[in-house]
Short mmCIF file of C-alpha atoms and ligand atoms in Angstrom, two decimals:
data_model
loop_
_atom_site.label_atom_id
_atom_site.label_comp_id
_atom_site.label_asym_id
_atom_site.label_seq_id
_atom_site.Cartn_x
_atom_site.Cartn_y
_atom_site.Cartn_z
CA UNK I 1 -51.79 -28.53 60.45
CA UNK I 2 -51.77 -30.51 63.63
CA UNK I 3 -48.69 -30.20 65.78
CA UNK I 4 -47.48 -32.11 68.75
CA UNK I 5 -45.53 -31.55 71.84
CA UNK I 6 -45.12 -34.48 74.14
CA UNK I 7 -43.84 -33.86 77.57
CA UNK I 8 -44.07 -35.45 80.97
CA UNK I 9 -47.21 -34.72 82.91
CA UNK I 10 -50.66 -35.96 83.53
CA UNK I 11 -52.50 -37.06 80.46
CA UNK I 12 -54.38 -40.27 80.26
CA UNK I 13 -53.07 -43.02 78.04
CA UNK I 14 -55.33 -44.75 75.59
CA UNK I 15 -53.58 -47.87 74.32
CA UNK I 16 -54.81 -49.51 71.15
CA UNK I 17 -53.40 -52.91 70.22
CA UNK I 18 -54.69 -55.93 68.39
CA UNK I 19 -54.79 -57.98 71.58
CA UNK I 20 -55.91 -56.98 75.01
CA UNK I 21 -53.65 -58.09 77.87
CA UNK I 22 -56.24 -60.82 78.48
CA UNK I 23 -57.75 -63.25 76.01
CA UNK I 24 -60.95 -65.23 76.33
CA UNK I 25 -60.65 -68.98 76.79
CA UNK I 26 -63.31 -71.64 77.21
CA UNK I 27 -63.65 -72.64 80.86
CA UNK I 28 -65.77 -75.53 82.13
CA UNK I 29 -68.50 -73.06 83.07
CA UNK I 30 -68.22 -70.67 80.14
CA UNK I 31 -65.68 -68.10 78.97
CA UNK I 32 -62.82 -67.13 81.29
CA UNK I 33 -60.04 -64.57 81.06
CA UNK I 34 -56.47 -65.77 80.55
CA UNK I 35 -53.31 -63.67 80.16
CA UNK I 36 -52.42 -63.06 76.51
CA UNK I 37 -49.04 -64.31 75.35
CA UNK I 38 -46.32 -62.41 73.53
CA UNK I 39 -43.82 -59.65 74.04
CA UNK I 40 -46.19 -56.72 73.55
CA UNK I 41 -48.31 -57.68 76.54
CA UNK I 42 -45.30 -58.55 78.74
CA UNK I 43 -43.82 -55.15 77.97
CA UNK I 44 -46.91 -52.98 78.36
CA UNK I 45 -48.57 -54.69 81.31
CA UNK I 46 -46.24 -53.16 83.97
CA UNK I 47 -47.02 -49.68 82.64
CA UNK I 48 -50.66 -50.10 83.57
CA UNK I 49 -50.19 -51.04 87.16
CA UNK I 50 -50.10 -47.54 88.53
CA UNK I 51 -51.48 -45.69 85.59
CA UNK I 52 -55.01 -44.66 84.74
CA UNK I 53 -56.16 -45.25 81.22
CA UNK I 54 -57.97 -47.33 78.68
CA UNK I 55 -56.76 -50.30 76.63
CA UNK I 56 -58.66 -51.10 73.45
CA UNK I 57 -58.09 -54.46 71.82
CA UNK I 58 -59.50 -57.67 70.46
CA UNK I 59 -60.73 -60.35 72.84
CA UNK I 60 -59.90 -63.16 70.43
CA UNK I 61 -63.68 -63.77 70.07
CA UNK I 62 -66.85 -62.63 68.39
CA UNK I 63 -69.23 -60.44 70.41
CA UNK I 64 -70.52 -62.26 73.48
CA UNK I 65 -72.38 -60.57 76.35
CA UNK I 66 -70.55 -62.72 78.94
CA UNK I 67 -67.22 -61.49 77.59
CA UNK I 68 -68.26 -57.86 77.99
CA UNK I 69 -69.25 -58.59 81.58
CA UNK I 70 -65.93 -60.29 82.32
CA UNK I 71 -64.03 -57.31 80.95
CA UNK I 72 -66.17 -54.84 82.90
CA UNK I 73 -65.46 -56.78 86.11
CA UNK I 74 -61.74 -56.81 85.31
CA UNK I 75 -61.78 -53.06 84.57
CA UNK I 76 -63.53 -52.27 87.86
CA UNK I 77 -60.74 -54.06 89.73
CA UNK I 78 -57.86 -52.31 87.94
CA UNK I 79 -56.84 -48.74 87.12
CA UNK I 80 -57.01 -49.52 83.42
CA UNK I 81 -60.32 -50.10 81.66
CA UNK I 82 -60.34 -52.79 78.99
CA UNK I 83 -62.56 -52.01 76.02
CA UNK I 84 -63.18 -54.82 73.55
CA UNK I 85 -63.18 -54.93 69.79
CA UNK I 86 -64.86 -58.03 68.40
CA UNK I 87 -64.40 -59.90 65.14
CA UNK I 88 -66.48 -62.66 63.63
CA UNK I 89 -64.82 -65.80 62.27
CA UNK I 90 -64.58 -64.45 58.74
CA UNK I 91 -63.03 -61.16 59.86
CA UNK I 92 -60.60 -62.98 62.13
CA UNK I 93 -59.49 -65.18 59.23
CA UNK I 94 -59.03 -62.27 56.86
CA UNK I 95 -57.70 -59.55 59.20
CA UNK I 96 -55.72 -61.46 61.84
CA UNK I 97 -54.68 -64.73 60.23
CA UNK I 98 -54.75 -63.20 56.74
CA UNK I 99 -53.41 -59.68 56.30
CA UNK I 100 -51.61 -59.47 59.64
CA UNK I 101 -50.05 -62.91 59.78
CA UNK I 102 -49.89 -64.16 56.19
CA UNK I 103 -48.81 -60.86 54.63
CA UNK I 104 -47.26 -58.39 57.06
CA UNK I 105 -45.70 -60.83 59.53
CA UNK I 106 -43.69 -62.90 57.01
CA UNK I 107 -42.85 -59.91 54.80
CA UNK I 108 -41.61 -57.78 57.67
CA UNK I 109 -39.46 -60.71 58.86
CA UNK I 110 -37.83 -60.93 55.41
CA UNK I 111 -39.69 -64.17 54.60
CA UNK I 112 -41.48 -62.97 51.49
CA UNK I 113 -41.88 -66.46 50.02
CA UNK I 114 -44.32 -67.22 52.84
CA UNK I 115 -46.63 -64.32 51.94
CA UNK I 116 -50.15 -64.72 50.62
CA UNK I 117 -51.06 -61.39 49.01
CA UNK I 118 -54.78 -62.10 48.85
CA UNK I 119 -56.51 -58.84 47.76
CA UNK I 120 -59.49 -59.50 50.03
CA UNK I 121 -57.20 -59.35 53.06
CA UNK I 122 -56.41 -55.71 52.36
CA UNK I 123 -60.08 -54.69 52.37
CA UNK I 124 -60.55 -56.34 55.75
CA UNK I 125 -57.38 -54.70 57.08
CA UNK I 126 -58.92 -51.32 56.25
CA UNK I 127 -62.37 -52.10 57.64
CA UNK I 128 -61.05 -53.58 60.91
CA UNK I 129 -58.56 -50.73 61.38
CA UNK I 130 -61.55 -48.40 60.97
CA UNK I 131 -63.38 -50.37 63.66
CA UNK I 132 -60.47 -49.91 66.07
CA UNK I 133 -60.39 -46.20 65.17
CA UNK I 134 -64.11 -45.83 65.87
CA UNK I 135 -63.72 -47.53 69.22
CA UNK I 136 -60.76 -45.30 70.09
CA UNK I 137 -62.61 -42.17 68.99
CA UNK I 138 -65.58 -43.17 71.16
CA UNK I 139 -63.37 -43.67 74.21
CA UNK I 140 -60.95 -40.76 73.71
CA UNK I 141 -61.01 -37.71 75.91
CA UNK I 142 -59.65 -34.44 74.52
CA UNK I 143 -56.27 -34.59 76.25
CA UNK I 144 -55.55 -38.33 75.87
CA UNK I 145 -52.47 -39.72 74.22
CA UNK I 146 -53.73 -42.31 71.76
CA UNK I 147 -50.92 -44.82 71.51
CA UNK I 148 -51.39 -47.49 68.85
CA UNK I 149 -49.23 -50.63 68.88
CA UNK I 150 -47.96 -52.99 66.25
CA UNK I 151 -48.30 -53.97 62.65
CA UNK I 152 -51.93 -55.07 62.68
CA UNK I 153 -53.03 -51.47 63.24
CA UNK I 154 -50.82 -49.38 60.99
CA UNK I 155 -53.89 -47.76 59.36
CA UNK I 156 -55.68 -46.68 62.55
CA UNK I 157 -54.51 -43.05 62.47
CA UNK I 158 -56.04 -42.57 59.03
CA UNK I 159 -59.39 -43.71 60.44
CA UNK I 160 -59.00 -41.43 63.45
CA UNK I 161 -58.13 -38.39 61.33
CA UNK I 162 -61.27 -39.02 59.25
CA UNK I 163 -63.26 -39.07 62.45
CA UNK I 164 -61.86 -35.66 63.36
CA UNK I 165 -59.40 -36.81 66.04
CA UNK I 166 -56.63 -34.37 65.27
CA UNK I 167 -54.07 -34.58 68.02
CA UNK I 168 -51.60 -36.80 69.81
CA UNK I 169 -51.52 -39.97 67.79
CA UNK I 170 -48.50 -42.18 68.38
CA UNK I 171 -47.55 -45.57 66.96
CA UNK I 172 -44.95 -48.09 68.06
CA UNK I 173 -43.87 -50.84 65.69
CA UNK I 174 -42.88 -53.92 67.71
CA UNK I 175 -41.60 -56.03 64.82
CA UNK I 176 -38.82 -55.38 62.28
CA UNK I 177 -39.36 -53.00 59.36
CA UNK I 178 -37.93 -54.41 56.13
CA UNK I 179 -35.69 -52.67 53.62
CA UNK I 180 -37.14 -51.36 50.32
CA UNK I 181 -36.06 -54.41 48.30
CA UNK I 182 -38.42 -56.51 50.41
CA UNK I 183 -41.08 -53.94 51.25
CA UNK I 184 -41.59 -53.16 47.56
CA UNK I 185 -43.32 -56.54 47.13
CA UNK I 186 -46.27 -55.32 49.20
CA UNK I 187 -49.09 -54.45 46.79
CA UNK I 188 -50.30 -51.76 49.24
CA UNK I 189 -46.88 -50.28 49.97
CA UNK I 190 -47.73 -46.59 49.38
CA UNK I 191 -50.97 -46.91 51.33
CA UNK I 192 -49.19 -48.37 54.38
CA UNK I 193 -46.45 -45.74 54.34
CA UNK I 194 -48.83 -42.82 54.02
CA UNK I 195 -51.08 -44.32 56.72
CA UNK I 196 -48.09 -44.35 59.09
CA UNK I 197 -47.48 -40.69 58.30
CA UNK I 198 -50.95 -39.93 59.69
CA UNK I 199 -49.42 -40.51 63.15
CA UNK I 200 -47.61 -37.68 64.92
CA UNK I 201 -44.93 -39.99 66.28
CA UNK I 202 -43.77 -43.32 64.86
CA UNK I 203 -41.34 -45.42 66.89
CA UNK I 204 -39.24 -48.40 65.84
CA UNK I 205 -37.21 -50.89 67.86
CA UNK I 206 -33.82 -50.22 66.29
CA UNK I 207 -31.97 -47.74 64.13
CA UNK I 208 -31.91 -50.38 61.41
CA UNK I 209 -35.74 -50.48 61.35
CA UNK I 210 -35.92 -46.71 61.28
CA UNK I 211 -33.38 -46.58 58.45
CA UNK I 212 -35.37 -49.15 56.47
CA UNK I 213 -38.58 -47.19 56.96
CA UNK I 214 -36.95 -43.98 55.78
CA UNK I 215 -35.44 -45.72 52.75
CA UNK I 216 -38.92 -46.97 51.86
CA UNK I 217 -40.30 -43.45 52.20
CA UNK I 218 -37.57 -42.09 49.93
CA UNK I 219 -38.50 -44.65 47.33
CA UNK I 220 -42.28 -44.67 47.51
CA UNK I 221 -43.43 -41.36 49.01
CA UNK I 222 -41.46 -38.92 46.93
CA UNK I 223 -43.06 -35.79 48.36
CA UNK I 224 -41.95 -36.61 51.93
CA UNK I 225 -39.22 -34.25 53.15
CA UNK I 226 -36.89 -35.85 55.66
CA UNK I 227 -34.77 -33.85 58.06
CA UNK I 228 -32.98 -34.88 61.20
CA UNK I 229 -33.18 -33.22 64.55
CA UNK I 230 -31.24 -34.62 67.47
CA UNK I 231 -31.73 -38.38 67.65
CA UNK I 232 -34.94 -38.27 65.65
CA UNK I 233 -36.12 -37.61 62.14
CA UNK I 234 -38.85 -35.26 61.04
CA UNK I 235 -40.94 -36.23 58.04
CA UNK I 236 -42.84 -33.38 56.46
CA UNK I 237 -45.52 -33.80 53.89
CA UNK I 238 -47.95 -31.10 52.77
CA UNK I 239 -50.22 -30.56 55.75
CA UNK I 240 -48.60 -33.02 58.13
CA UNK I 241 -45.50 -33.70 60.17
CA UNK I 242 -44.33 -36.94 61.81
CA UNK I 243 -41.47 -37.55 64.21
CA UNK I 244 -39.73 -40.88 63.67
CA UNK I 245 -37.39 -42.46 66.20
CA UNK I 246 -35.77 -45.67 67.43
CA UNK I 247 -36.91 -46.66 70.92
CA UNK I 248 -35.72 -50.17 71.90
CA UNK I 249 -38.36 -51.68 74.15
CA UNK I 250 -37.36 -53.01 77.57
CA UNK I 251 -38.73 -55.08 80.42
CA UNK I 252 -39.52 -54.38 84.04
CA UNK I 253 -36.08 -55.49 85.20
CA UNK I 254 -37.00 -55.18 88.85
CA UNK I 255 -40.04 -57.40 88.50
CA UNK I 256 -38.01 -60.20 86.89
CA UNK I 257 -35.02 -59.88 89.22
CA UNK I 258 -37.17 -59.79 92.34
CA UNK I 259 -39.37 -62.64 91.15
CA UNK I 260 -36.31 -64.74 90.35
CA UNK I 261 -34.81 -64.02 93.79
CA UNK I 262 -37.84 -65.47 95.54
CA UNK I 263 -37.07 -68.52 97.65
CA UNK I 264 -39.75 -70.69 96.00
CA UNK I 265 -38.33 -69.90 92.57
CA UNK I 266 -34.79 -70.72 93.71
CA UNK I 267 -35.97 -74.04 95.18
CA UNK I 268 -37.90 -74.91 92.04
CA UNK I 269 -34.81 -74.09 89.94
CA UNK I 270 -32.73 -76.45 92.07
CA UNK I 271 -35.31 -79.15 91.67
CA UNK I 272 -35.32 -78.70 87.88
CA UNK I 273 -31.52 -79.00 87.87
CA UNK I 274 -31.76 -82.20 89.95
CA UNK I 275 -34.45 -83.60 87.62
CA UNK I 276 -32.03 -83.06 84.76
CA UNK I 277 -29.44 -85.03 86.75
CA UNK I 278 -27.03 -82.12 87.03
CA UNK I 279 -26.51 -81.81 83.26
CA UNK I 280 -25.65 -78.42 81.78
CA UNK I 281 -29.00 -76.92 80.82
CA UNK I 282 -29.41 -75.07 77.54
CA UNK I 283 -32.76 -73.27 77.40
CA UNK I 284 -34.91 -72.04 74.53
CA UNK I 285 -38.18 -70.19 75.26
CA UNK I 286 -40.32 -68.98 72.39
CA UNK I 287 -43.75 -68.47 70.97
CA UNK I 288 -44.19 -71.28 68.48
CA UNK I 289 -43.36 -69.25 65.39
CA UNK I 290 -41.28 -69.92 62.29
CA UNK I 291 -39.40 -66.65 62.84
CA UNK I 292 -37.96 -67.99 66.09
CA UNK I 293 -35.61 -70.44 64.37
CA UNK I 294 -36.53 -73.48 66.47
CA UNK I 295 -35.87 -76.20 63.83
CA UNK I 296 -32.55 -74.51 63.02
CA UNK I 297 -31.68 -74.47 66.75
CA UNK I 298 -32.51 -78.16 67.10
CA UNK I 299 -30.28 -78.90 64.11
CA UNK I 300 -27.42 -77.02 65.79
CA UNK I 301 -27.93 -78.91 69.05
CA UNK I 302 -28.00 -82.19 67.16
CA UNK I 303 -24.74 -81.31 65.43
CA UNK I 304 -23.20 -80.38 68.79
CA UNK I 305 -23.89 -83.75 70.37
CA UNK I 306 -23.00 -85.58 67.19
CA UNK I 307 -19.60 -83.92 66.99
CA UNK I 308 -18.88 -83.79 70.73
CA UNK I 309 -19.57 -87.21 72.25
CA UNK I 310 -17.84 -85.97 75.44
CA UNK I 311 -21.01 -83.93 76.04
CA UNK I 312 -23.28 -86.99 76.06
CA UNK I 313 -25.05 -87.34 79.44
CA UNK I 314 -23.63 -83.93 80.37
CA UNK I 315 -25.90 -81.50 78.50
CA UNK I 316 -29.63 -81.18 77.77
CA UNK I 317 -31.63 -78.73 75.73
CA UNK I 318 -34.92 -77.65 77.31
CA UNK I 319 -37.14 -76.11 74.66
CA UNK I 320 -40.26 -74.39 75.97
CA UNK I 321 -42.81 -73.17 73.45
CA UNK I 322 -46.07 -71.37 73.96
CA UNK I 323 -48.67 -72.31 71.31
CA UNK I 324 -49.44 -69.47 68.91
CA UNK I 325 -51.62 -68.68 65.86
CA UNK I 326 -52.81 -72.24 65.64
CA UNK I 327 -55.44 -71.43 62.98
CA UNK I 328 -52.72 -70.75 60.42
CA UNK I 329 -51.65 -73.97 58.64
CA UNK I 330 -47.94 -73.09 58.64
CA UNK I 331 -47.93 -72.92 62.41
CA UNK I 332 -49.44 -76.42 62.64
CA UNK I 333 -46.81 -77.71 60.21
CA UNK I 334 -44.05 -76.10 62.27
CA UNK I 335 -45.36 -77.75 65.43
CA UNK I 336 -45.28 -81.16 63.74
CA UNK I 337 -41.79 -80.49 62.35
CA UNK I 338 -40.44 -79.60 65.80
CA UNK I 339 -42.02 -82.67 67.39
CA UNK I 340 -40.49 -84.89 64.71
CA UNK I 341 -37.09 -83.34 65.14
CA UNK I 342 -37.14 -83.65 68.96
CA UNK I 343 -38.14 -87.29 68.82
CA UNK I 344 -35.58 -88.00 66.11
CA UNK I 345 -32.75 -86.52 68.24
CA UNK I 346 -33.89 -88.30 71.38
CA UNK I 347 -34.42 -91.58 69.51
CA UNK I 348 -30.97 -91.40 67.97
CA UNK I 349 -28.87 -90.17 70.88
CA UNK I 350 -30.88 -90.80 74.05
CA UNK I 351 -29.82 -93.40 76.58
CA UNK I 352 -31.32 -94.61 79.84
CA UNK I 353 -30.74 -91.67 82.19
CA UNK I 354 -30.19 -89.10 79.42
CA UNK I 355 -32.81 -87.31 77.36
CA UNK I 356 -30.96 -84.86 75.11
CA UNK I 357 -33.99 -82.61 74.35
CA UNK I 358 -36.86 -81.87 76.74
CA UNK I 359 -39.80 -80.30 74.95
CA UNK I 360 -42.52 -78.36 76.77
CA UNK I 361 -45.45 -77.13 74.72
CA UNK I 362 -47.57 -74.91 76.95
CA UNK I 363 -47.74 -71.54 78.59
CA UNK I 364 -45.90 -71.40 81.94
CA UNK I 365 -46.91 -69.38 84.96
CA UNK I 366 -44.41 -66.59 85.69
CA UNK I 367 -42.73 -68.30 88.74
CA UNK I 368 -42.23 -71.49 86.74
CA UNK I 369 -40.75 -69.55 83.81
CA UNK I 370 -38.39 -67.76 86.21
CA UNK I 371 -37.31 -71.10 87.67
CA UNK I 372 -36.37 -72.28 84.18
CA UNK I 373 -34.41 -69.07 83.61
CA UNK I 374 -32.60 -69.58 86.91
CA UNK I 375 -31.88 -73.23 86.25
CA UNK I 376 -30.45 -72.70 82.77
CA UNK I 377 -26.68 -72.41 82.36
CA UNK I 378 -27.09 -71.18 78.81
CA UNK I 379 -29.96 -69.39 77.04
CA UNK I 380 -30.08 -70.18 73.34
CA UNK I 381 -32.12 -67.42 71.69
CA UNK I 382 -31.73 -67.73 67.95
CA UNK I 383 -34.58 -66.11 66.01
CA UNK I 384 -34.12 -65.82 62.25
CA UNK I 385 -35.39 -62.25 62.71
CA UNK I 386 -37.05 -60.57 65.68
CA UNK I 387 -38.20 -57.04 66.45
CA UNK I 388 -36.60 -57.14 69.90
CA UNK I 389 -36.88 -60.51 71.74
CA UNK I 390 -37.75 -59.96 75.36
CA UNK I 391 -36.91 -63.53 76.39
CA UNK I 392 -33.21 -62.64 76.05
CA UNK I 393 -33.68 -59.73 78.45
CA UNK I 394 -35.84 -61.73 80.86
CA UNK I 395 -33.19 -64.47 81.08
CA UNK I 396 -30.46 -61.98 82.03
CA UNK I 397 -32.67 -60.10 84.50
CA UNK I 398 -33.40 -63.42 86.21
CA UNK I 399 -29.68 -64.34 86.58
CA UNK I 400 -29.49 -62.80 90.02
CA UNK I 401 -26.12 -64.49 90.70
CA UNK I 402 -24.63 -62.86 87.59
CA UNK I 403 -23.76 -66.22 86.03
CA UNK I 404 -25.03 -67.93 82.90
CA UNK I 405 -24.36 -67.34 79.21
CA UNK I 406 -26.62 -65.71 76.63
CA UNK I 407 -26.25 -66.94 73.06
CA UNK I 408 -28.20 -64.51 70.90
CA UNK I 409 -29.06 -64.24 67.23
CA UNK I 410 -27.48 -61.26 65.57
CA UNK I 411 -30.86 -60.77 63.84
CA UNK I 412 -32.79 -60.05 67.05
CA UNK I 413 -33.35 -56.36 67.81
CA UNK I 414 -31.93 -57.08 71.27
CA UNK I 415 -28.51 -57.76 69.70
CA UNK I 416 -28.04 -53.99 69.21
CA UNK I 417 -28.09 -53.50 72.98
CA UNK I 418 -26.68 -56.83 74.20
CA UNK I 419 -23.82 -57.48 71.79
CA UNK I 420 -21.13 -56.75 74.40
CA UNK I 421 -22.13 -59.44 76.85
CA UNK I 422 -23.81 -62.05 74.67
CA UNK I 423 -22.26 -64.54 72.26
CA UNK I 424 -23.77 -63.43 68.96
CA UNK I 425 -24.51 -66.01 66.28
CA UNK I 426 -25.96 -66.24 62.80
CA UNK I 427 -28.87 -68.64 63.39
CA UNK I 428 -28.59 -70.01 59.84
CA UNK I 429 -24.99 -71.10 60.50
CA UNK I 430 -25.59 -74.48 62.12
CA UNK I 431 -21.95 -75.23 62.81
CA UNK I 432 -21.28 -71.79 64.32
CA UNK I 433 -24.30 -72.13 66.63
CA UNK I 434 -23.15 -75.60 67.73
CA UNK I 435 -19.68 -74.22 68.45
CA UNK I 436 -21.16 -71.26 70.34
CA UNK I 437 -22.93 -73.73 72.65
CA UNK I 438 -19.67 -75.60 73.09
CA UNK I 439 -17.82 -72.34 73.96
CA UNK I 440 -20.57 -71.41 76.40
CA UNK I 441 -20.12 -74.73 78.23
CA UNK I 442 -16.41 -73.96 78.55
CA UNK I 443 -16.72 -70.31 79.56
CA UNK I 444 -14.94 -69.70 82.87
CA UNK I 445 -17.13 -68.38 85.73
CA UNK I 446 -15.22 -65.07 85.86
CA UNK I 447 -15.94 -64.37 82.19
CA UNK I 448 -19.59 -65.34 82.66
CA UNK I 449 -19.90 -62.88 85.51
CA UNK I 450 -18.20 -60.09 83.65
CA UNK I 451 -20.45 -60.53 80.63
CA UNK I 452 -23.62 -61.04 82.64
CA UNK I 453 -22.99 -57.92 84.72
CA UNK I 454 -22.72 -55.87 81.53
CA UNK I 455 -25.90 -57.39 80.17
CA UNK I 456 -27.85 -56.86 83.35
CA UNK I 457 -26.66 -53.29 83.81
CA UNK I 458 -27.85 -52.36 80.35
CA UNK I 459 -31.20 -54.15 80.66
CA UNK I 460 -31.77 -52.59 84.06
CA UNK I 461 -30.94 -49.11 82.74
CA UNK I 462 -32.87 -49.34 79.45
CA UNK I 463 -36.00 -50.70 81.07
CA UNK I 464 -39.65 -50.41 80.13
CA UNK I 465 -40.19 -47.18 82.07
CA UNK I 466 -37.31 -45.49 80.35
CA UNK I 467 -38.70 -46.72 77.03
CA UNK I 468 -42.08 -45.15 77.77
CA UNK I 469 -40.51 -41.90 78.90
CA UNK I 470 -38.19 -41.59 75.94
CA UNK I 471 -41.08 -42.28 73.57
CA UNK I 472 -43.27 -39.77 75.30
CA UNK I 473 -40.55 -37.12 75.39
CA UNK I 474 -40.72 -36.37 71.72
CA UNK I 475 -41.80 -32.93 72.87
CA UNK I 476 -38.27 -31.67 72.85
CA UNK I 477 -37.66 -32.54 69.26
CA UNK I 478 -40.96 -31.11 68.15
CA UNK I 479 -40.54 -28.02 70.24
CA UNK I 480 -37.15 -27.40 68.68
CA UNK I 481 -38.49 -27.88 65.19
CA UNK I 482 -40.80 -25.40 63.54
CA UNK I 483 -43.97 -27.01 62.27
CA UNK I 484 -45.21 -25.24 59.22
CA UNK I 485 -48.62 -24.46 60.64
CA UNK I 486 -50.62 -24.97 63.78
CA UNK I 487 -49.95 -24.69 67.44
CA UNK I 488 -48.19 -27.25 69.51
CA UNK I 489 -50.20 -29.31 71.89
CA UNK I 490 -48.65 -30.54 75.05
CA UNK I 491 -48.90 -34.21 75.74
CA UNK I 492 -48.07 -35.27 79.19
CA UNK I 493 -47.87 -38.90 79.96
CA UNK I 494 -46.51 -39.17 83.38
CA UNK I 495 -49.71 -40.12 85.04
CA UNK I 496 -47.97 -43.34 85.75
CA UNK I 497 -44.53 -42.51 87.01
CA UNK I 498 -42.84 -45.47 88.52
CA UNK I 499 -39.18 -45.22 89.21
CA UNK I 500 -37.14 -48.08 87.84
CA UNK I 501 -35.68 -49.84 90.81
CA UNK I 502 -32.34 -51.55 91.23
CA UNK I 503 -32.89 -54.76 93.04
CA UNK I 504 -30.26 -57.06 91.69
P1 ADP L 1 -42.86 -62.30 70.75
O1 ADP L 1 -43.40 -60.97 71.08
O2 ADP L 1 -42.59 -62.50 69.30
O3 ADP L 1 -43.69 -63.41 71.27
P2 ADP L 1 -40.75 -61.92 72.78
O4 ADP L 1 -39.54 -62.74 73.08
O5 ADP L 1 -40.47 -60.46 72.69
O6 ADP L 1 -41.40 -62.48 71.45
O7 ADP L 1 -41.83 -62.13 73.91
C1 ADP L 1 -42.32 -63.39 74.25
C2 ADP L 1 -42.96 -63.27 75.61
O8 ADP L 1 -43.72 -64.45 75.84
C3 ADP L 1 -41.96 -63.16 76.74
O9 ADP L 1 -42.40 -62.19 77.66
C4 ADP L 1 -41.94 -64.55 77.36
O10 ADP L 1 -41.72 -64.54 78.75
C5 ADP L 1 -43.32 -65.05 77.06
N1 ADP L 1 -43.31 -66.52 76.88
C6 ADP L 1 -42.70 -67.21 75.92
N2 ADP L 1 -42.90 -68.54 76.07
C7 ADP L 1 -43.67 -68.67 77.17
C8 ADP L 1 -44.24 -69.79 77.83
N3 ADP L 1 -44.10 -71.06 77.40
N4 ADP L 1 -44.99 -69.55 78.92
C9 ADP L 1 -45.17 -68.28 79.35
N5 ADP L 1 -44.66 -67.20 78.74
C10 ADP L 1 -43.93 -67.39 77.67
O1 F6P L 2 -44.68 -58.60 68.75
C1 F6P L 2 -45.25 -59.50 67.93
C2 F6P L 2 -46.65 -59.96 68.29
O2 F6P L 2 -47.47 -60.06 67.19
C3 F6P L 2 -47.34 -59.08 69.27
O3 F6P L 2 -48.11 -58.10 68.68
C4 F6P L 2 -48.13 -60.07 70.03
O4 F6P L 2 -48.20 -59.72 71.36
C5 F6P L 2 -47.33 -61.35 69.95
O5 F6P L 2 -46.56 -61.25 68.83
C6 F6P L 2 -48.22 -62.57 70.01
O6 F6P L 2 -48.90 -62.78 68.80
P1 F6P L 2 -50.45 -63.02 68.68
O7 F6P L 2 -51.13 -61.82 69.23
O8 F6P L 2 -50.66 -63.20 67.22
O9 F6P L 2 -50.78 -64.23 69.48
#
């Protein structure tokens, strides 16, 4: 049986994720590279800066020679080589829009009524996961750590094992893992669970996700033996062993805090505050996704200004959304619903000189995003369910003066770490969210500072480098355990050591 020891040292990292950190867009003179959006890329990108390795992922396109050239140029300029996986339109519809985002995404966010369990989607999930596995096998060197990311690729290890890649396969699950009462609806539930057990290490965002995964194993993979060792669990099945842990993902705190401290960002933040005529600014920043609770948030803001006329002309909600998954009809419907709701609130309550809700529907450059974080008195982050939610952490890291208030959904993974400093809310409880905004507007500066310091200290400490190291240090737990067969193999992933700084 394969065994695994991970420890810090000098092995190359081979990252496999659905998306590359860049996506192809149409430029006026042909395809161009643009940064991909979403938390996975924000989190992993800093790890690549001073780290040699390979990143395998989808370009968002079908095979095009120009795209391969663009990626080769990019790879020559950076320490990380980008290796593309392509999909044609039919595969994209069935693998990405279909199985990934009409089955797994809603189900794993507890929204089972939105699922479309089309049997054809499963077949494409398997064939595209095999394609990623083949690409990884072709790129892998004997001592690499192959680190697969996120729900699209839960079956990649099975493909790799079939191709004879026997060592050092790790998986991190960026989104929530549902409990058995929800997971049981998945027609391919046993297949997904046993595919995950083909990895040597499986990481989740929170202890709740890990607990749900283990409960599902108990119910659907009866032969799995589960024992605990230290902070982790060991899952033994005949011929294989998997370490399972909770590893809450972080951000590069230093990068956000330093960026937000920049004079241009501070000036831009002041200008934004002036443009909003000195009103208290409540900020929402999200990918346009139904899991983010944007209509529910707008309803809470509407109730706030309806029930507190004293706040008229004194408060504005700035809602920034980055377009996402636009091929999927539900995302188009959500966009229309949000636009209707924003215009309804502004039409009903707005006055000359006061726009209650400002709506921005585009991707922002990092300095502009930081200026919004700095300008906002209150961040209103209310997903209905979220694996982690990095926006909450980015907002706090950017509050270099230690002021501001974070209102956070209790259903975001980040709530497990940030509950002491944030105001936690149930995003479905419209009145409670409205009152939380009201309390935030009244919070004295000393309390803001005390809470924000706690938040920032934790986000700074539990940053992205610590996340990587704790994930890659599963060696201790494996070394302490006694695999039934096979020798341990040392994995060393410190090629890219960067010390977390403390700029704030
Ligand atoms: P998810 O992974 O579901 O998208 P996260 O909150 O974890 O959710 O991550 C979202 C990421 O996308 C953050 O890093 C955030 O800065 C970025 N982002 C969100 N909206 C925008 C926007 N309009 N422009 C640029 N970046 C954005
Ligand atoms: O974490 C959730 C996630 O699916 C990530 O895998 C991805 O980076 C992000 O959301 C954006 O989604 P998409 O790749 O579908 O645009």
